Short mmCIF file of C-alpha atoms and ligand atoms in Angstrom, two decimals:
data_model
loop_
_atom_site.label_atom_id
_atom_site.label_comp_id
_atom_site.label_asym_id
_atom_site.label_seq_id
_atom_site.Cartn_x
_atom_site.Cartn_y
_atom_site.Cartn_z
CA UNK A 1302 0.47 -21.04 -15.87
CA UNK A 1303 -0.42 -21.59 -12.93
CA UNK A 1304 -0.04 -25.03 -11.12
CA UNK A 1305 -3.18 -25.12 -8.97
CA UNK A 1306 -5.75 -22.15 -11.39
CA UNK A 1307 -8.73 -23.61 -9.50
CA UNK A 1308 -7.79 -24.13 -6.03
CA UNK A 1309 -9.20 -21.92 -3.38
CA UNK A 1310 -10.94 -18.67 -4.29
CA UNK A 1311 -10.40 -16.46 -7.08
CA UNK A 1312 -10.89 -13.40 -7.67
CA UNK A 1313 -12.01 -13.32 -11.43
CA UNK A 1314 -14.13 -16.28 -10.05
CA UNK A 1315 -15.99 -13.71 -7.15
CA UNK A 1316 -15.89 -11.01 -9.39
CA UNK A 1317 -18.29 -12.48 -11.63
CA UNK A 1318 -20.60 -13.52 -9.03
CA UNK A 1319 -21.68 -9.78 -8.91
CA UNK A 1320 -21.62 -7.89 -12.83
CA UNK A 1321 -21.72 -4.13 -11.94
CA UNK A 1322 -24.86 -1.82 -12.42
CA UNK A 1323 -25.39 0.68 -15.22
CA UNK A 1324 -27.43 2.75 -13.79
CA UNK A 1325 -24.41 5.25 -12.22
CA UNK A 1326 -21.86 5.64 -11.91
CA UNK A 1327 -20.26 7.39 -8.79
CA UNK A 1328 -21.88 5.24 -5.78
CA UNK A 1329 -21.24 5.59 -1.51
CA UNK A 1330 -21.42 2.78 0.86
CA UNK A 1331 -22.82 3.44 3.54
CA UNK A 1332 -21.79 1.19 5.70
CA UNK A 1333 -18.65 1.41 5.71
CA UNK A 1334 -18.22 5.40 5.27
CA UNK A 1335 -15.95 6.99 8.02
CA UNK A 1336 -17.08 10.35 6.90
CA UNK A 1337 -13.49 11.55 6.83
CA UNK A 1338 -13.80 13.85 3.74
CA UNK A 1339 -11.09 13.22 1.87
CA UNK A 1340 -13.98 12.47 -1.49
CA UNK A 1341 -15.34 15.41 -0.64
CA UNK A 1342 -12.54 17.62 -1.02
CA UNK A 1343 -10.48 16.09 -3.72
CA UNK A 1344 -13.47 15.49 -6.49
CA UNK A 1345 -12.14 17.61 -9.18
CA UNK A 1346 -15.88 17.97 -10.27
CA UNK A 1347 -17.77 18.82 -7.02
CA UNK A 1348 -19.38 15.73 -7.62
CA UNK A 1349 -19.00 14.46 -3.84
CA UNK A 1350 -20.91 16.04 -0.49
CA UNK A 1351 -20.90 15.06 3.46
CA UNK A 1352 -24.28 14.85 4.67
CA UNK A 1353 -25.85 15.73 7.80
CA UNK A 1354 -24.86 11.90 8.87
CA UNK A 1355 -21.70 12.27 8.07
CA UNK A 1356 -21.40 10.41 4.79
CA UNK A 1357 -20.41 10.71 1.56
CA UNK A 1358 -23.10 11.76 -1.09
CA UNK A 1359 -23.03 11.57 -4.40
CA UNK A 1360 -24.83 14.92 -5.34
CA UNK A 1361 -24.47 15.69 -8.26
CA UNK A 1362 -23.53 12.24 -10.30
CA UNK A 1363 -24.58 13.80 -13.97
CA UNK A 1364 -21.01 15.48 -13.57
CA UNK A 1365 -18.68 13.24 -12.96
CA UNK A 1366 -16.03 12.43 -15.42
CA UNK A 1367 -15.34 9.27 -14.22
CA UNK A 1368 -11.18 9.85 -13.01
CA UNK A 1369 -11.87 7.11 -10.28
CA UNK A 1370 -9.39 9.45 -8.17
CA UNK A 1371 -12.46 10.00 -4.90
CA UNK A 1372 -12.45 5.70 -5.18
CA UNK A 1373 -8.38 5.12 -4.62
CA UNK A 1374 -7.91 7.76 -2.14
CA UNK A 1375 -11.01 6.18 -0.11
CA UNK A 1376 -9.30 5.47 3.13
CA UNK A 1377 -12.27 2.65 3.51
CA UNK A 1378 -13.32 1.18 0.38
CA UNK A 1379 -16.89 2.51 0.24
CA UNK A 1380 -17.34 4.70 -3.32
CA UNK A 1381 -17.18 2.58 -6.47
CA UNK A 1382 -16.84 4.09 -9.71
CA UNK A 1383 -18.35 2.00 -12.59
CA UNK A 1384 -17.45 1.69 -16.28
CA UNK A 1385 -13.67 1.74 -15.64
CA UNK A 1386 -11.63 -1.16 -17.12
CA UNK A 1387 -9.24 -3.03 -14.86
CA UNK A 1388 -5.43 -3.00 -16.87
CA UNK A 1389 -5.73 -7.98 -15.75
CA UNK A 1390 -9.37 -6.94 -16.48
CA UNK A 1391 -8.08 -5.94 -20.33
CA UNK A 1392 -5.57 -8.17 -20.81
CA UNK A 1393 -7.78 -10.81 -19.96
CA UNK A 1394 -10.24 -10.14 -22.96
CA UNK A 1395 -6.90 -9.99 -25.54
CA UNK A 1396 -7.15 -13.64 -24.76
CA UNK A 1397 -3.48 -13.42 -22.40
CA UNK A 1398 -4.98 -14.73 -20.23
CA UNK A 1399 -3.62 -18.29 -19.58
CA UNK A 1400 0.45 -16.71 -19.41
CA UNK A 1401 0.83 -15.49 -15.44
CA UNK B 1454 -24.96 -5.31 -0.76
CA UNK B 1455 -20.96 -6.35 -3.11
CA UNK B 1456 -22.44 -5.16 -6.44
CA UNK B 1457 -21.92 -1.86 -4.43
CA UNK B 1458 -18.24 -1.65 -3.53
CA UNK B 1459 -15.17 -0.63 -5.70
CA UNK B 1460 -13.82 -4.20 -7.65
CA UNK B 1461 -11.05 -3.62 -5.21
CA UNK B 1462 -13.28 -5.91 -2.86
CA UNK B 1463 -13.11 -9.02 -4.64
CA UNK B 1464 -9.05 -9.24 -2.89
CA UNK B 1465 -11.04 -8.14 0.12
CA UNK B 1466 -12.52 -10.38 3.20
CA UNK B 1467 -15.46 -8.43 2.75
CA UNK B 1468 -17.55 -10.23 4.94
CA UNK B 1469 -16.24 -10.56 7.51
CA UNK B 1470 -13.87 -8.51 8.26
CA UNK B 1471 -15.25 -4.93 7.14
CA UNK B 1472 -15.54 -1.73 7.90
CA UNK B 1473 -12.06 -2.24 8.40
CA UNK B 1474 -10.57 -0.83 12.66
CA UNK B 1475 -8.95 2.42 11.09
CA UNK B 1476 -9.43 5.34 12.07
CA UNK B 1477 -11.38 7.50 9.80
CA UNK B 1478 -8.76 9.46 7.45
CA UNK B 1479 -6.33 6.97 8.29
CA UNK B 1480 -3.90 6.75 5.19
CA UNK B 1481 -3.20 2.70 5.47
CA UNK B 1482 -6.23 1.90 3.98
CA UNK B 1483 -4.84 4.38 0.05
CA UNK B 1484 -2.04 1.69 1.00
CA UNK B 1485 -3.91 -1.89 0.46
CA UNK B 1486 -6.85 -0.31 -2.25
CA UNK B 1487 -3.10 0.57 -4.40
CA UNK B 1488 -1.79 -2.49 -3.20
CA UNK B 1489 -5.21 -4.81 -5.07
CA UNK B 1490 -5.19 -2.63 -7.40
CA UNK B 1491 -1.11 -3.62 -8.05
CA UNK B 1492 -1.18 -6.87 -8.00
CA UNK B 1493 -4.30 -6.92 -10.24
CA UNK B 1494 -2.19 -5.59 -12.37
CA UNK B 1495 0.12 -8.60 -12.08
CA UNK B 1496 -2.55 -10.88 -12.89
CA UNK B 1497 -1.56 -13.50 -10.57
CA UNK B 1498 -3.61 -16.16 -8.47
CA UNK B 1499 -4.66 -14.89 -5.45
CA UNK B 1500 -2.97 -18.74 -3.98
CA UNK B 1501 0.86 -17.46 -5.10
CA UNK B 1502 1.17 -14.80 -2.68
CA UNK B 1503 1.95 -14.14 0.87
CA UNK B 1504 1.17 -11.28 2.71
CA UNK B 1505 3.25 -10.87 6.33
CA UNK B 1506 3.42 -8.33 8.64
CA UNK B 1507 4.66 -7.60 11.59
CA UNK B 1508 2.16 -5.39 14.42
CA UNK B 1509 0.94 -2.00 14.15
CA UNK B 1510 -1.66 -0.05 12.69
CA UNK B 1511 -0.81 -0.55 9.44
CA UNK B 1512 0.75 -4.03 10.23
CA UNK B 1513 -3.38 -5.04 10.61
CA UNK B 1514 -3.80 -5.10 6.77
CA UNK B 1515 -3.28 -8.68 6.18
CA UNK B 1516 -6.29 -9.27 8.24
CA UNK B 1517 -8.15 -7.95 5.44
CA UNK B 1518 -6.88 -9.26 2.55
CA UNK B 1519 -7.76 -12.32 0.76
CA UNK B 1520 -3.89 -14.03 0.08
CA UNK B 1521 -1.78 -16.36 2.28
CA UNK B 1522 -1.54 -13.69 4.87
CA UNK B 1523 0.70 -14.37 7.94
CA UNK B 1524 0.11 -11.55 10.86
CA UNK B 1525 3.14 -12.03 13.01
CA UNK B 1526 5.48 -10.03 15.98
CA UNK B 1527 6.63 -6.91 16.30
CA UNK B 1528 9.02 -6.34 13.29
CA UNK B 1529 9.84 -9.84 12.39
CA UNK B 1530 7.33 -9.48 9.50
CA UNK B 1531 10.76 -9.67 6.76
CA UNK B 1532 12.28 -12.87 9.25
CA UNK B 1533 8.88 -14.48 8.44
CA UNK B 1534 8.75 -13.37 4.99
CA UNK B 1535 12.37 -15.01 4.44
CA UNK B 1536 11.09 -17.86 6.51
CA UNK B 1537 8.03 -18.76 3.61
CA UNK B 1538 9.56 -17.55 0.52
CA UNK B 1539 13.16 -20.31 0.89
CA UNK B 1540 10.95 -22.78 1.93
CA UNK B 1541 8.54 -22.18 -1.50
CA UNK B 1542 10.77 -19.95 -3.56
CA UNK B 1543 7.19 -19.83 -6.42
CA UNK B 1544 5.39 -18.13 -2.94
CA UNK B 1545 5.02 -13.97 -4.12
CA UNK B 1546 6.25 -12.81 -0.82
CA UNK B 1547 5.27 -8.99 0.04
CA UNK B 1548 5.50 -7.63 3.51
CA UNK B 1549 3.46 -4.19 4.74
CA UNK B 1550 4.37 -3.31 7.97
CA UNK B 1551 4.89 0.05 9.91
CA UNK B 1552 7.82 2.26 9.82
CA UNK B 1553 8.40 1.04 13.80
CA UNK B 1554 7.60 -1.97 12.41
CA UNK B 1555 10.29 -2.27 9.30
CA UNK B 1556 13.17 1.01 11.38
CA UNK B 1557 13.10 0.49 15.04
CA UNK B 1558 13.04 -3.18 16.35
CA UNK B 1559 12.75 -4.42 12.82
CA UNK B 1560 15.72 -1.94 11.89
CA UNK B 1561 18.01 -5.55 11.75
CA UNK B 1562 16.27 -7.21 9.61
CA UNK B 1563 15.36 -4.38 6.93
CA UNK B 1564 18.59 -4.08 6.14
CA UNK B 1565 19.99 -7.90 5.83
CA UNK B 1566 17.14 -8.38 4.12
CA UNK B 1567 18.55 -5.65 1.84
CA UNK B 1568 22.40 -7.15 2.10
CA UNK B 1569 20.61 -10.32 0.88
CA UNK B 1570 18.70 -9.52 -1.53
CA UNK B 1571 15.70 -12.25 -0.55
CA UNK B 1572 12.80 -11.69 -3.01
CA UNK B 1573 10.39 -9.81 -1.11
CA UNK B 1574 8.73 -6.82 -1.81
CA UNK B 1575 7.94 -4.73 1.34
CA UNK B 1576 5.75 -1.64 1.49
CA UNK B 1577 6.80 0.29 4.73
CA UNK B 1578 3.93 3.05 5.35
CA UNK B 1579 5.28 5.99 7.19
CA UNK B 1580 2.90 7.45 8.63
CA UNK B 1581 6.04 9.74 11.23
CA UNK B 1582 5.00 7.81 14.53
CA UNK B 1583 4.25 4.59 16.18
CA UNK B 1584 0.36 4.27 15.92
CA UNK B 1585 -1.37 1.77 16.78
CA UNK B 1586 0.36 2.45 20.33
CA UNK B 1587 -0.67 6.64 21.17
CA UNK B 1588 1.58 8.27 18.64
CA UNK B 1589 5.12 7.52 20.00
CA UNK B 1590 8.30 9.36 18.35
CA UNK B 1591 9.71 5.99 16.28
CA UNK B 1592 13.86 7.08 13.66
CA UNK B 1593 11.36 8.62 10.96
CA UNK B 1594 9.60 11.28 13.66
CA UNK B 1595 11.27 15.11 12.25
CA UNK B 1596 13.02 16.33 14.13
CA UNK B 1597 11.19 19.72 16.09
CA UNK B 1598 7.68 17.33 15.39
CA UNK B 1599 5.72 16.24 18.53
CA UNK B 1600 4.99 13.23 19.39
CA UNK B 1601 3.64 11.41 23.27
CA UNK B 1602 7.52 10.84 23.77
CA UNK B 1603 8.98 13.94 23.10
CA UNK B 1604 6.92 16.39 23.95
CA UNK B 1605 10.00 19.05 24.01
CA UNK B 1606 9.76 18.74 20.43
CA UNK B 1607 11.70 15.51 18.17
CA UNK B 1608 15.39 15.99 19.17
CA UNK B 1609 16.36 13.24 17.68
CA UNK B 1610 18.18 13.35 13.34
CA UNK B 1611 15.68 10.52 11.27
CA UNK B 1612 16.20 7.92 9.13
CA UNK B 1613 15.59 8.27 5.16
CA UNK B 1614 13.92 5.49 4.97
CA UNK B 1615 14.40 4.87 0.73
CA UNK B 1616 18.38 6.63 1.06
CA UNK B 1617 19.09 3.52 3.46
CA UNK B 1618 17.67 0.48 1.63
CA UNK B 1619 19.86 1.34 -1.56
CA UNK B 1620 22.91 1.62 1.05
CA UNK B 1621 21.43 -1.25 2.15
CA UNK B 1622 21.49 -3.42 -0.93
CA UNK B 1623 17.96 -3.47 -2.00
CA UNK B 1624 16.82 -3.51 -6.07
CA UNK B 1625 13.97 -1.59 -6.03
CA UNK B 1626 13.38 1.67 -4.51
CA UNK B 1627 10.91 4.32 -4.75
CA UNK B 1628 9.37 6.36 -1.66
CA UNK B 1629 5.15 7.12 -3.33
CA UNK B 1630 2.69 8.94 -0.99
CA UNK B 1631 -1.47 8.40 -0.75
CA UNK B 1632 -2.09 11.88 -1.77
CA UNK B 1633 -1.08 11.30 -5.44
CA UNK B 1634 -2.34 7.43 -5.42
CA UNK B 1635 -2.47 6.53 -9.23
CA UNK B 1636 1.79 6.93 -9.09
CA UNK B 1637 1.69 4.57 -5.81
CA UNK B 1638 0.05 1.99 -8.30
CA UNK B 1639 2.39 1.65 -10.08
CA UNK B 1640 5.95 2.36 -7.47
CA UNK B 1641 4.00 -0.82 -6.28
CA UNK B 1642 3.89 -2.38 -9.41
CA UNK B 1643 7.38 -1.53 -10.40
CA UNK B 1644 7.92 -3.14 -7.12
CA UNK B 1645 5.99 -5.97 -7.28
CA UNK B 1646 7.62 -7.17 -10.64
CA UNK B 1647 11.41 -7.44 -9.48
CA UNK B 1648 13.07 -10.54 -8.56
CA UNK B 1649 14.68 -9.19 -5.62
CA UNK B 1650 14.24 -6.95 -2.03
CA UNK B 1651 12.41 -4.07 -3.46
CA UNK B 1652 10.98 -0.96 -0.38
CA UNK B 1653 8.56 1.44 -1.19
CA UNK B 1654 7.92 3.62 1.58
CA UNK B 1655 4.56 4.92 1.60
CA UNK B 1656 3.95 9.26 3.02
CA UNK B 1657 0.60 8.44 4.28
CA UNK B 1658 -1.50 10.81 7.57
CA UNK B 1659 -1.60 9.25 11.17
CA UNK B 1660 -4.30 12.14 11.66
CA UNK B 1661 -5.38 10.42 14.94
CA UNK B 1662 -1.84 10.58 16.54
CA UNK B 1663 0.99 12.56 14.86
CA UNK B 1664 -1.77 14.41 13.50
CA UNK B 1665 -3.39 15.22 16.35
CA UNK B 1666 -0.12 15.97 18.62
CA UNK B 1667 1.54 18.31 15.79
CA UNK B 1668 -2.11 20.02 15.29
CA UNK B 1669 -2.32 19.68 11.65
CA UNK B 1670 -5.80 19.07 10.74
CA UNK B 1671 -8.03 16.53 9.52
CA UNK B 1672 -7.12 13.66 6.57
CA UNK B 1673 -8.14 16.30 4.42
CA UNK B 1674 -5.60 19.35 5.50
CA UNK B 1675 -2.68 16.23 6.22
CA UNK B 1676 -3.67 15.32 2.25
CA UNK B 1677 -3.23 18.87 1.34
CA UNK B 1678 -0.11 18.30 3.24
CA UNK B 1679 2.09 15.66 1.43
CA UNK B 1680 0.44 17.00 -2.14
CA UNK B 1681 2.15 20.67 -1.38
CA UNK B 1682 4.90 19.06 0.64
CA UNK B 1683 6.20 16.18 -2.23
CA UNK B 1684 7.85 17.41 -5.20
CA UNK B 1685 8.52 14.59 -8.28
CA UNK B 1686 12.36 14.50 -9.40
CA UNK B 1687 11.98 15.89 -12.24
CA UNK B 1688 10.35 18.98 -10.41
CA UNK B 1689 13.22 18.53 -8.15
CA UNK B 1690 16.16 18.84 -11.00
CA UNK B 1691 13.99 22.20 -11.93
CA UNK B 1692 13.41 24.29 -8.17
CA UNK B 1693 16.65 25.80 -6.99
CA UNK B 1694 17.79 24.83 -4.26
CA UNK B 1695 16.31 27.39 -1.79
CA UNK B 1696 12.39 25.94 -3.19
CA UNK B 1697 13.76 22.29 -2.11
CA UNK B 1698 14.53 23.25 0.68
CA UNK B 1699 11.54 21.61 3.39
CA UNK B 1700 9.84 19.35 -0.26
CA UNK B 1701 10.67 15.61 -0.36
CA UNK B 1702 11.70 13.85 -2.98
CA UNK B 1703 8.89 10.76 -4.63
CA UNK B 1704 9.80 8.45 -7.22
CA UNK B 1705 12.31 5.66 -8.44
CA UNK B 1706 14.73 6.17 -6.68
CA UNK B 1707 17.06 3.30 -7.47
CA UNK B 1708 16.26 0.29 -10.49
CA UNK B 1709 19.00 -2.65 -10.29
CA UNK B 1710 19.15 -5.66 -13.30
CA UNK B 1711 22.70 -6.79 -11.46
CA UNK B 1712 21.92 -8.19 -8.21
CA UNK B 1713 20.75 -11.80 -7.65
CA UNK B 1714 18.07 -12.82 -6.00
CA UNK B 1715 18.43 -15.05 -3.04
CA UNK B 1716 16.70 -18.28 -3.64
CA UNK B 1717 18.20 -18.01 -7.34
CA UNK B 1718 21.75 -17.36 -5.69
CA UNK B 1719 20.69 -20.51 -3.18
CA UNK B 1720 19.14 -23.02 -5.58
CA UNK B 1721 22.73 -22.96 -8.00
CA UNK B 1722 24.31 -23.85 -4.12
CA UNK B 1723 21.64 -26.88 -4.47
CA UNK B 1724 22.37 -27.72 -7.02
CA UNK B 1725 26.47 -27.03 -7.06
CA UNK B 1726 25.74 -29.48 -3.60
CA UNK B 1727 24.30 -31.93 -4.81
CA UNK B 1728 26.60 -32.69 -7.58
CA UNK B 1729 29.22 -32.89 -4.89
CA UNK B 1730 31.03 -29.45 -6.60
CA UNK B 1731 32.53 -27.71 -3.34
CA UNK B 1732 33.20 -24.58 -5.18
CA UNK B 1733 36.69 -24.12 -3.46
C1 TPP C 686 7.97 -6.46 21.14
C2 TPP C 686 7.19 -6.03 20.90
N1 TPP C 686 7.43 -4.75 21.36
C3 TPP C 686 6.48 -3.81 22.11
C4 TPP C 686 5.26 -3.73 21.16
C5 TPP C 686 4.93 -3.02 21.58
N2 TPP C 686 3.86 -1.32 20.18
C6 TPP C 686 2.83 -2.59 19.34
S1 TPP C 686 2.86 -1.43 18.03
C7 TPP C 686 4.11 -0.64 18.24
C8 TPP C 686 4.48 0.96 17.02
C9 TPP C 686 3.57 0.38 15.75
O1 TPP C 686 4.33 1.82 15.17
P1 TPP C 686 4.41 1.19 13.92
O2 TPP C 686 5.13 -0.27 13.50
O3 TPP C 686 5.02 2.34 13.56
O4 TPP C 686 3.39 1.68 13.21
P2 TPP C 686 1.52 2.47 13.16
O5 TPP C 686 1.03 1.68 13.70
O6 TPP C 686 2.60 3.18 13.17
O7 TPP C 686 1.19 1.74 11.90
C10 TPP C 686 4.58 -1.17 19.50
C11 TPP C 686 5.94 -0.34 20.62
C12 TPP C 686 5.03 -4.54 20.54
N3 TPP C 686 3.76 -5.49 20.69
N4 TPP C 686 5.49 -6.24 21.20
S1 SF4 C 687 -15.17 9.58 -10.31
FE1 SF4 C 687 -13.77 10.95 -10.45
S2 SF4 C 687 -15.67 13.27 -11.47
FE2 SF4 C 687 -16.37 11.16 -10.00
S3 SF4 C 687 -16.94 11.25 -8.91
FE3 SF4 C 687 -15.07 10.37 -8.10
S4 SF4 C 687 -13.63 12.31 -7.60
FE4 SF4 C 687 -15.53 13.10 -8.36
S1 SF4 C 688 -13.20 8.93 1.43
FE1 SF4 C 688 -14.33 6.90 2.16
S2 SF4 C 688 -14.03 7.42 4.03
FE2 SF4 C 688 -14.23 9.16 3.66
S3 SF4 C 688 -16.02 10.62 2.97
FE3 SF4 C 688 -15.42 10.03 1.44
S4 SF4 C 688 -16.62 7.51 1.27
FE4 SF4 C 688 -16.68 8.64 3.14
S1 SF4 C 689 -4.13 5.32 15.37
FE1 SF4 C 689 -2.92 6.84 13.45
S2 SF4 C 689 -1.93 5.05 12.03
FE2 SF4 C 689 -2.91 3.82 13.67
S3 SF4 C 689 -5.42 3.49 11.86
FE3 SF4 C 689 -5.28 6.01 14.03
S4 SF4 C 689 -4.96 6.61 12.47
FE4 SF4 C 689 -4.13 5.26 11.31
#
């Protein structure tokens, strides 16, 4: 147990404020995208394309297999993939949350 | 806005500090993501973590992560980190450094932190040059490559960061790349779990300086070179020696259990001294 569980900002509380939408599985946040092309080049299903605006775009969302590689390799935190479960979150759901 | 960001953003100072300052395609952002995911699997409270760095592009990372953060002077991340860890051994200390930061000006701190086995997780982002100051050579610039200060090609051999850390006494030593990002998450998590001095070297592109000086192409091309130019330890064992030439090996090179961490030893020493036992 942490001796100060409620002190300051905690990732879990933050997360609860912004529930993930369920409509699309992959999303590009254009304000942070710098157009490096990494997500487009290494997507195994060619879901993403570079736009004329030098930003990545989701061209074929239906092909996405939610492998999460684009989001992991984006240096700018501009790609999100929904439906992905975090290890820590799984642990919390199992009720092992209290032990740190 | 936040609803459209990847979950890692909850560890970021995303309201004030983003987009970050790193160049398009710079590998440092990918390393930051890996650190976040590794920390996330540990289920630690953000308030129990200290992220400490020196100066350089890599060392800007504490600006963006919402842990306790210390952005110190060039090469001294481990010196400040050691002080913080001794003052508050409950802190989980993570040090991030560039190759120049860690091995040139900060080289002595690195080897002595390893020798002492102070409980710090050290992440060294190796982009083969001094990114921040315009691409001068560093102790990891490969022989023959061009930088702002090696116009005829680098004439010195480079350090092998992983061998150096092993020789100096680290208890966990690993190398990964930002292309192999799933693997990198695991390597960093392994380092975080270790109660001692752990080192993870991460090969990352600096397209702006090292990439441009050596005509290595854009970030995508440099990521492809990481994919094609590195092999796992298993592959390394199988490949005939002539095919291994020029390939860098990834993986965990050392994971020792036999050495007690510095703050653990120090706590015992304090107990001994308080009890009046001289130890002689
Ligand atoms: C004492 C001192 N000497 C020199 C510098 C100039 N300086 C700033 S960053 C840097 C090197 C950065 O290279 P590296 O550590 O490899 O990190 P990168 O920028 O590549 O991530 C240098 C020499 C400084 N800030 N302080
Ligand atoms: S999650 Fe995988 S398949 Fe979907 S867009 Fe990203 S890289 Fe492509
Ligand atoms: S990897 Fe990130 S920054 Fe690069 S093009 Fe894709 S979304 Fe944009
Ligand atoms: S100069 Fe190199 S290391 Fe620094 S932000 Fe740009 S690409 Fe990254």
